[in-house]
Coordinates of C-alpha atoms in Angstrom, one line a residue:
M1 CA 40.1 9.1 -16.7
T2 CA 37.0 10.1 -18.8
L3 CA 38.2 8.5 -22.0
N4 CA 35.6 6.4 -23.6
K5 CA 33.1 7.1 -20.9
V6 CA 29.6 8.2 -22.0
I7 CA 27.8 11.1 -20.2
V8 CA 24.3 10.1 -19.0
G9 CA 21.5 12.0 -17.3
S10 CA 19.7 11.2 -14.0
E11 CA 17.3 9.0 -15.9
E12 CA 17.8 7.2 -19.2
W13 CA 15.9 4.7 -21.4
C14 CA 17.7 1.4 -21.8
S15 CA 17.0 -2.2 -22.8
L16 CA 17.7 -5.7 -21.4
P17 CA 17.7 -7.8 -24.6
Q18 CA 18.4 -11.2 -22.9
L19 CA 15.2 -10.6 -20.8
R20 CA 13.2 -9.5 -23.9
I21 CA 12.7 -6.0 -22.4
P22 CA 13.2 -3.6 -25.3
A23 CA 12.6 -0.3 -23.4
I24 CA 12.6 0.5 -19.7
K25 CA 13.3 3.9 -18.0
A26 CA 16.1 3.6 -15.3
R27 CA 16.9 5.9 -12.5
V28 CA 20.7 6.5 -12.8
D29 CA 22.0 6.7 -9.2
S30 CA 25.7 6.7 -8.4
G31 CA 24.8 6.8 -4.7
A32 CA 23.4 3.3 -5.0
K33 CA 25.9 0.4 -5.2
T34 CA 23.6 -2.2 -6.6
S35 CA 21.3 -2.1 -9.6
S36 CA 17.8 -3.4 -9.2
L37 CA 14.8 -4.4 -11.5
H38 CA 11.2 -4.4 -10.7
A39 CA 10.0 -8.0 -10.4
I40 CA 7.0 -9.9 -9.0
N41 CA 6.1 -13.5 -8.8
I42 CA 9.7 -14.4 -8.2
M43 CA 10.2 -18.2 -8.0
A44 CA 13.4 -20.2 -7.8
F45 CA 13.6 -23.4 -9.8
K46 CA 16.2 -25.8 -11.4
K47 CA 16.9 -26.2 -15.1
D48 CA 19.2 -29.2 -15.9
G49 CA 20.2 -29.2 -12.2
V50 CA 21.3 -25.5 -12.3
P51 CA 19.5 -22.9 -10.0
W52 CA 17.3 -20.5 -12.1
V53 CA 14.8 -17.9 -11.2
S54 CA 11.5 -17.0 -13.0
F55 CA 9.8 -13.6 -12.5
D56 CA 7.4 -11.2 -14.1
V57 CA 8.3 -7.6 -15.0
H58 CA 6.0 -4.6 -15.6
P59 CA 8.5 -2.5 -17.5
L60 CA 6.3 0.6 -17.7
Q61 CA 5.5 2.6 -14.5
S62 CA 1.9 2.7 -13.4
N63 CA 1.0 0.0 -15.9
G64 CA 0.0 -3.5 -14.6
K65 CA -1.3 -4.7 -18.0
T66 CA 2.0 -4.9 -19.7
T67 CA 3.9 -8.0 -18.4
I68 CA 7.1 -9.7 -19.5
H69 CA 7.8 -13.2 -18.2
C70 CA 11.5 -13.7 -17.6
E71 CA 13.9 -16.5 -16.6
A72 CA 17.6 -16.3 -15.8
P73 CA 20.3 -18.3 -14.0
I74 CA 20.7 -17.3 -10.4
H75 CA 24.1 -15.6 -10.0
D76 CA 23.9 -15.0 -6.2
R77 CA 21.6 -14.2 -3.3
R78 CA 22.5 -11.0 -1.6
K79 CA 21.3 -9.0 1.4
V80 CA 20.4 -5.5 0.2
K81 CA 19.4 -2.4 2.2
S82 CA 16.8 -0.3 0.5
S83 CA 16.5 3.5 0.6
S84 CA 13.9 3.2 3.3
G85 CA 16.4 1.5 5.6
S86 CA 14.9 -2.0 5.4
S87 CA 17.0 -5.0 4.4
E88 CA 15.9 -8.0 2.3
V89 CA 17.6 -11.0 0.7
R90 CA 17.3 -10.7 -3.1
F91 CA 18.2 -12.9 -6.1
V92 CA 21.0 -11.5 -8.2
I93 CA 21.1 -12.2 -12.0
K94 CA 23.6 -11.3 -14.7
T95 CA 22.2 -9.9 -17.9
I96 CA 23.1 -7.6 -20.8
L97 CA 22.3 -3.9 -20.5
S98 CA 22.1 -1.8 -23.7
I99 CA 22.3 2.0 -23.5
A100 CA 23.8 4.7 -25.6
N101 CA 24.6 2.3 -28.5
D102 CA 26.7 0.2 -26.2
S103 CA 26.1 -3.1 -24.4
W104 CA 27.7 -4.9 -21.4
E105 CA 27.0 -7.4 -18.7
V106 CA 25.7 -6.2 -15.4
E107 CA 24.5 -7.6 -12.1
I108 CA 20.9 -6.8 -11.2
T109 CA 18.9 -7.7 -8.1
L110 CA 15.2 -8.6 -8.3
T111 CA 12.7 -6.8 -6.0
N112 CA 9.3 -5.2 -6.0
R113 CA 9.8 -1.6 -6.9
D114 CA 6.2 -0.5 -7.0
S115 CA 6.8 2.0 -4.3
M116 CA 9.6 3.6 -6.3
G117 CA 9.4 6.1 -9.1
Y118 CA 11.2 3.9 -11.6
R119 CA 11.0 0.3 -12.6
M120 CA 14.8 0.0 -12.7
L121 CA 17.7 1.5 -10.7
L122 CA 21.1 1.6 -12.3
G123 CA 23.8 1.6 -9.5
R124 CA 27.4 2.6 -9.6
E125 CA 28.7 -1.0 -10.0
A126 CA 26.9 -1.3 -13.4
M127 CA 28.2 2.2 -14.4
S128 CA 31.9 1.7 -13.4
G129 CA 34.2 2.4 -16.3
K130 CA 31.4 3.1 -18.6
M131 CA 29.5 6.3 -17.5
L132 CA 29.7 9.7 -16.0
V133 CA 26.4 11.2 -14.6
D134 CA 25.2 14.7 -15.2
P135 CA 22.5 15.0 -12.5
E136 CA 20.9 18.1 -14.2
A137 CA 20.4 16.2 -17.5
S138 CA 17.6 13.7 -18.4
C139 CA 17.1 11.2 -21.2
L140 CA 20.2 12.4 -23.2
F141 CA 19.7 9.5 -25.7
G142 CA 16.1 10.2 -26.4
S143 CA 12.7 9.2 -25.1
H144 CA 10.0 6.8 -26.3
S145 CA 6.6 7.9 -27.4
K146 CA 3.5 6.1 -26.2
E147 CA 3.1 4.8 -29.8
S148 CA 6.5 3.3 -29.9
L149 CA 6.1 1.7 -26.4
D150 CA 2.7 0.3 -27.6
E151 CA 4.5 -1.2 -30.6
F152 CA 7.2 -2.7 -28.4
Y153 CA 4.9 -4.3 -25.9
F154 CA 1.7 -4.9 -27.9
T155 CA 2.0 -8.7 -27.6
H156 CA 2.7 -8.5 -23.9
I157 CA -0.4 -6.6 -22.9
I158 CA -2.8 -8.7 -20.7
Q159 CA -6.2 -8.4 -22.4
K160 CA -9.3 -7.9 -20.3
T161 CA -11.0 -11.1 -19.7
G162 CA -12.4 -10.7 -16.3
L163 CA -14.4 -8.4 -14.0
K164 CA -15.1 -4.7 -14.1
I165 CA -14.0 -3.2 -10.8
G166 CA -14.4 0.3 -9.6
L167 CA -11.9 1.9 -7.1
L168 CA -13.9 4.5 -5.2
A169 CA -11.4 6.9 -3.7
S170 CA -10.1 10.5 -3.8
N171 CA -6.5 10.5 -5.1
P172 CA -5.5 8.3 -8.1
E173 CA -1.8 9.0 -7.5
L174 CA -1.8 7.5 -4.0
Y175 CA 0.5 4.5 -3.8
S176 CA -2.2 2.2 -2.5
N177 CA -4.7 3.2 -5.2
R178 CA -2.1 2.8 -8.0
R179 CA -1.2 -0.7 -6.7
I180 CA -4.8 -1.9 -6.5
I181 CA -5.4 -0.8 -10.1
E182 CA -2.2 -2.5 -11.2
A183 CA -3.0 -5.7 -9.3
G184 CA -6.4 -5.9 -10.9
Q185 CA -4.9 -5.4 -14.4
E186 CA -2.3 -8.0 -13.7
R187 CA -5.2 -10.5 -13.2
G188 CA -7.0 -9.5 -16.4
H189 CA -9.6 -7.3 -14.9
E190 CA -10.7 -3.8 -15.9
V191 CA -10.2 -1.5 -13.0
E192 CA -11.4 2.1 -13.2
F193 CA -10.7 4.9 -10.7
L194 CA -13.9 6.6 -9.6
N195 CA -13.4 9.9 -7.8
I196 CA -15.8 10.2 -4.9
K197 CA -16.5 13.9 -5.6
D198 CA -17.5 13.1 -9.2
C199 CA -20.2 10.6 -8.3
Y200 CA -23.8 11.4 -7.6
I201 CA -26.9 9.4 -6.8
K202 CA -30.3 8.9 -8.2
L203 CA -32.7 7.6 -5.5
D204 CA -35.5 5.6 -7.1
G205 CA -37.3 2.6 -5.6
Q206 CA -37.6 0.9 -9.0
N207 CA -34.4 2.0 -10.7
P208 CA -31.7 3.4 -8.4
E209 CA -28.7 4.8 -10.4
M210 CA -25.2 6.0 -9.8
H211 CA -24.2 8.9 -12.0
Y212 CA -20.7 10.1 -12.8
R213 CA -19.2 13.4 -14.0
G214 CA -20.7 14.3 -17.4
G215 CA -23.9 12.4 -16.9
R216 CA -22.5 8.9 -17.4
I217 CA -24.5 6.1 -15.6
L218 CA -22.3 3.6 -13.7
N219 CA -24.4 0.5 -14.3
D220 CA -21.8 -2.1 -15.4
F221 CA -19.5 -2.7 -12.4
D222 CA -19.1 -6.2 -10.9
A223 CA -17.4 -4.9 -7.7
I224 CA -16.4 -1.7 -5.9
I225 CA -13.4 -1.2 -3.7
P226 CA -14.1 1.7 -1.3
R227 CA -11.0 3.6 -0.2
I228 CA -12.6 6.4 1.6
R229 CA -10.6 9.1 3.4
P230 CA -11.9 10.2 6.8
S231 CA -13.0 13.7 5.6
A232 CA -15.2 11.9 2.9
T233 CA -16.7 9.2 5.2
F234 CA -20.3 10.4 5.1
Y235 CA -20.5 10.9 1.3
G236 CA -18.2 8.0 0.5
C237 CA -20.3 5.6 2.6
A238 CA -23.5 7.0 1.0
L239 CA -22.1 6.1 -2.4
T240 CA -20.9 2.7 -1.2
R241 CA -24.4 2.0 0.3
H242 CA -26.0 3.0 -3.0
F243 CA -23.8 0.6 -5.0
E244 CA -24.8 -2.1 -2.6
A245 CA -28.5 -1.3 -3.3
M246 CA -27.8 -1.7 -7.0
G247 CA -26.5 -5.2 -6.4
V248 CA -22.8 -4.4 -6.8
Y249 CA -20.4 -6.3 -4.6
T250 CA -18.4 -4.0 -2.3
L251 CA -15.1 -5.2 -0.8
N252 CA -16.0 -3.4 2.5
S253 CA -19.6 -2.5 3.2
A254 CA -20.8 1.0 4.0
S255 CA -22.0 -0.1 7.5
A256 CA -18.7 -1.7 8.4
I257 CA -16.7 1.4 7.3
T258 CA -19.1 3.7 9.2
Q259 CA -18.8 1.9 12.5
S260 CA -15.0 1.4 12.2
R261 CA -14.6 5.2 11.6
D262 CA -16.5 6.0 14.8
K263 CA -13.6 5.3 17.2
L264 CA -15.7 5.4 20.4
Y265 CA -18.4 3.1 19.0
A266 CA -15.7 0.8 17.5
L267 CA -14.0 0.4 20.9
Q268 CA -17.3 -0.3 22.5
L269 CA -18.0 -3.1 20.0
L270 CA -14.5 -4.5 20.4
I271 CA -14.5 -4.7 24.2
N272 CA -18.0 -6.2 24.1
N273 CA -16.5 -9.0 22.0
G274 CA -13.8 -9.6 24.7
L275 CA -10.9 -7.8 22.9
P276 CA -8.3 -6.2 25.0
I277 CA -7.7 -2.4 24.6
P278 CA -5.7 0.2 26.6
T279 CA -7.8 1.8 29.4
T280 CA -9.7 4.6 27.7
G281 CA -11.9 7.4 29.0
F282 CA -14.5 9.6 27.3
A283 CA -16.4 12.5 28.7
N284 CA -18.3 15.5 27.3
S285 CA -17.7 18.1 30.0
P286 CA -14.4 19.9 30.9
L287 CA -15.5 19.6 34.5
D288 CA -14.6 15.9 34.3
T289 CA -11.0 16.4 33.2
D290 CA -9.3 15.5 36.5
E291 CA -11.4 12.3 36.8
L292 CA -10.6 11.3 33.2
I293 CA -6.9 11.6 33.9
K294 CA -7.1 9.5 37.0
M295 CA -9.3 6.9 35.1
V296 CA -6.5 6.1 32.7
G297 CA -3.7 5.9 35.3
G298 CA -2.5 9.5 35.2
A299 CA 0.1 11.2 33.0
P300 CA 1.7 10.5 30.6
L301 CA -1.4 9.7 28.6
I302 CA -2.6 9.8 25.0
V303 CA -5.3 12.2 23.8
K304 CA -7.1 11.2 20.5
L305 CA -9.4 13.1 18.3
L306 CA -12.3 10.8 17.3
E307 CA -12.0 12.0 13.7
G308 CA -8.2 11.6 13.4
T309 CA -6.3 9.2 11.2
Q310 CA -2.8 8.1 10.2
G311 CA -1.5 9.3 13.5
K312 CA -3.0 12.8 13.1
G313 CA -5.0 14.1 16.0
V314 CA -3.1 11.8 18.4
V315 CA -1.1 13.7 21.1
L316 CA 1.1 12.6 24.0
A317 CA 0.6 14.6 27.2
E318 CA 3.7 13.9 29.4
T319 CA 2.5 15.7 32.6
K320 CA -0.8 16.1 34.4
K321 CA -0.7 19.9 33.7
A322 CA -0.1 19.3 30.0
A323 CA -2.9 16.8 29.9
E324 CA -5.4 19.2 31.6
S325 CA -4.5 22.0 29.2
L326 CA -4.8 19.8 26.2
I327 CA -8.1 18.2 27.2
N328 CA -9.6 21.5 28.0
A329 CA -8.4 23.1 24.8
F330 CA -10.0 20.4 22.7
K331 CA -13.2 20.6 24.8
S332 CA -13.4 24.4 24.2
L333 CA -13.3 23.7 20.5
R334 CA -16.2 21.2 21.0
A335 CA -14.0 18.4 19.6
N336 CA -14.8 14.9 20.6
I337 CA -11.7 13.2 22.2
L338 CA -10.7 9.9 23.8
V339 CA -8.2 9.9 26.7
Q340 CA -6.1 6.7 26.7
E341 CA -3.4 5.2 28.9
F342 CA 0.1 5.5 27.5
V343 CA 1.8 2.1 27.3
K344 CA 5.4 3.0 27.8
E345 CA 6.8 -0.5 27.3
A346 CA 5.6 -0.4 23.7
N347 CA 8.6 1.8 23.1
G348 CA 7.2 3.6 20.0
K349 CA 6.3 0.4 18.2
D350 CA 3.1 -1.2 17.1
I351 CA 2.2 -4.2 14.9
R352 CA 0.0 -3.7 11.8
C353 CA -1.8 -6.9 10.8
F354 CA -3.3 -6.8 7.3
V355 CA -6.5 -9.0 7.3
V356 CA -8.1 -10.2 4.2
N357 CA -11.3 -12.3 4.4
G358 CA -10.7 -13.5 7.9
K359 CA -6.9 -14.3 7.5
V360 CA -3.8 -12.3 8.5
V361 CA -2.0 -12.2 5.1
E362 CA 1.0 -10.2 6.5
S363 CA 2.2 -8.4 9.6
V364 CA 4.8 -5.7 10.1
M365 CA 6.4 -4.1 13.1
R366 CA 6.2 -0.3 12.7
T367 CA 8.7 1.8 14.6
A368 CA 8.3 5.5 15.3
A369 CA 10.8 8.0 14.0
P370 CA 13.4 9.4 16.6
G371 CA 11.6 11.7 19.0
E372 CA 8.2 10.5 17.9
F373 CA 5.8 8.1 19.7
R374 CA 3.5 7.4 16.8
A375 CA 4.6 4.5 14.6
N376 CA 2.5 5.4 11.6
I377 CA 4.4 5.3 8.2
H378 CA 2.8 8.7 7.3
M379 CA 4.4 10.2 10.4
G380 CA 7.9 9.0 9.4
G381 CA 7.8 5.6 11.0
T382 CA 9.6 2.6 9.4
A383 CA 8.2 -0.9 8.9
A384 CA 9.8 -4.4 9.0
I385 CA 8.2 -7.8 8.6
T386 CA 7.5 -9.5 11.9
K387 CA 6.2 -12.8 13.2
I388 CA 3.1 -12.5 15.4
T389 CA 1.9 -14.7 18.2
T390 CA -1.1 -17.0 18.0
Q391 CA -2.9 -14.7 20.4
E392 CA -2.1 -11.6 18.3
R393 CA -3.3 -13.4 15.2
K394 CA -6.6 -14.3 16.9
I395 CA -7.0 -10.6 18.1
A396 CA -6.5 -9.3 14.6
V397 CA -9.0 -11.7 13.0
L398 CA -11.6 -11.2 15.6
A399 CA -11.3 -7.4 15.5
A400 CA -11.8 -7.4 11.7
K401 CA -14.8 -9.8 12.1
T402 CA -16.3 -7.6 14.9
M403 CA -16.2 -4.6 12.6
G404 CA -17.6 -6.6 9.7
L405 CA -14.6 -5.7 7.5
K406 CA -13.3 -8.0 4.8
I407 CA -10.2 -5.9 4.4
A408 CA -8.7 -4.3 7.6
G409 CA -5.5 -3.0 9.0
V410 CA -5.5 -4.0 12.7
D411 CA -3.0 -2.2 15.0
I412 CA -1.7 -3.9 18.1
I413 CA 0.8 -3.0 20.7
R414 CA 2.7 -5.3 23.1
S415 CA 2.3 -4.4 26.8
Q416 CA 3.4 -6.1 30.0
S417 CA -0.1 -7.6 30.4
G418 CA -0.2 -8.9 26.8
P419 CA -1.2 -7.6 23.4
L420 CA -3.6 -4.6 23.3
L421 CA -5.7 -3.6 20.3
L422 CA -5.3 0.1 19.3
E423 CA -7.4 0.5 16.2
V424 CA -9.1 -1.2 13.2
N425 CA -8.6 0.6 9.9
S426 CA -11.1 0.1 7.0
S427 CA -8.7 1.5 4.4
P428 CA -5.3 0.4 5.4
G429 CA -2.3 1.7 3.4
L430 CA -0.2 -0.7 1.3
E431 CA 3.1 1.1 0.9
G432 CA 4.6 0.2 4.3
I433 CA 3.5 -3.4 4.3
E434 CA 4.3 -4.1 0.7
G435 CA 7.6 -2.4 0.9
A436 CA 8.6 -4.3 4.0
S437 CA 7.3 -7.7 3.0
N438 CA 7.9 -7.6 -0.8
K439 CA 4.4 -9.3 -1.1
N440 CA 1.6 -8.5 -3.5
I441 CA -0.9 -7.5 -0.9
A442 CA -3.0 -5.5 -3.4
G443 CA -3.3 -8.8 -5.4
K444 CA -4.7 -10.5 -2.2
M445 CA -7.5 -7.9 -2.2
I446 CA -8.3 -8.6 -5.9
E447 CA -8.3 -12.4 -5.1
A448 CA -10.9 -11.7 -2.3
I449 CA -13.2 -10.2 -4.9
E450 CA -12.7 -13.1 -7.2
R451 CA -13.6 -15.6 -4.5
A452 CA -16.6 -13.6 -3.4
L453 CA -18.0 -13.5 -7.0
K454 CA -16.9 -17.1 -7.7
Y455 CA -14.8 -15.8 -10.7
K456 CA -12.6 -18.2 -12.5
K457 CA -10.3 -17.5 -15.4

């Protein structure tokens, strides 16, 4: 029966009047059973003895300045499986949905949707008996201009009252970079994206300056967050070092980033501080290939490019012959490599500990995709929140301290002999850890700057 059903597109603007949200773009997805709304700072409380939940909503994508504070009775708590395959228990509320000149009550789960393309998902339970979806159509009932959205939300925009923070990186659309900007805006700061390639330096003993595209002088920043990709390490660290010389606080220093990016030097520093790592070999000459293989216990073994990242440049050699061919091929290209023992019992899993100012704020277990041994999220791995041991926590904290990093992603695997440290990352990604934990890890980074600069609202 199609009688009285309205045809909608794959995305539509709607409103949630009981939550005081006049306009929010929803992804219409009949493949999803449950509807969900982007929410942060979710807190349960009681009102007149009845369970309620309070939460904040950023109704506009990629905008952390516009915030609606909401409260609603708790209808249910429900275990929901996300599109990434991870499960979480969410609060469920009932509220009025208005779309296409019609309104009705729907159930909505509350979750952090920063990693998703839309602030709201409309599932089939909310559409049942009301809608038919034309997946080729979009916004059949009109769109909102920037001016109309500004008018809707003017009183809900958080005004800048705080610090001016620069995000020094290469890609403004990267999830981690968007989240850091939003997190800073949420806390009332002005956060500006500074593209590494558009910055240039004036070296002057009396008056050092940082210039930006078009001749602008960057002389009014309180803090810089360096998010430097490996290919830009040299220039990005030069810029970071110059900001430091100008008296600007940097969340990770240039020297800490530089030494963490040199995998061989980093491992030498780590073992000198008593941290356990897999047995690792390094040699310059192809004549030493056989000895290198024996040194790490034979095949299977791991070959790592010193300049690799996010699992790229890391190869598993399953036999001695394959290891010999691989090592010699890299050597013929004059590539610097490490040869490392393969810890079979890790079973394609590792633990990413996110360290902020000497504390592990969250840990996730990353699991490699089928047929893959690398657990990196960028290589198709999945992440789930995990509880780490006291020893693993100590390793993560000491590793970040050894590298001199205030922000670090520390990767650990579990072996028969105990936890082993794989790597310390100076620009850890946020997508996997925020998606798995539903925590505002980007906000923790902003808080670290506030503490360092003794900032108070």
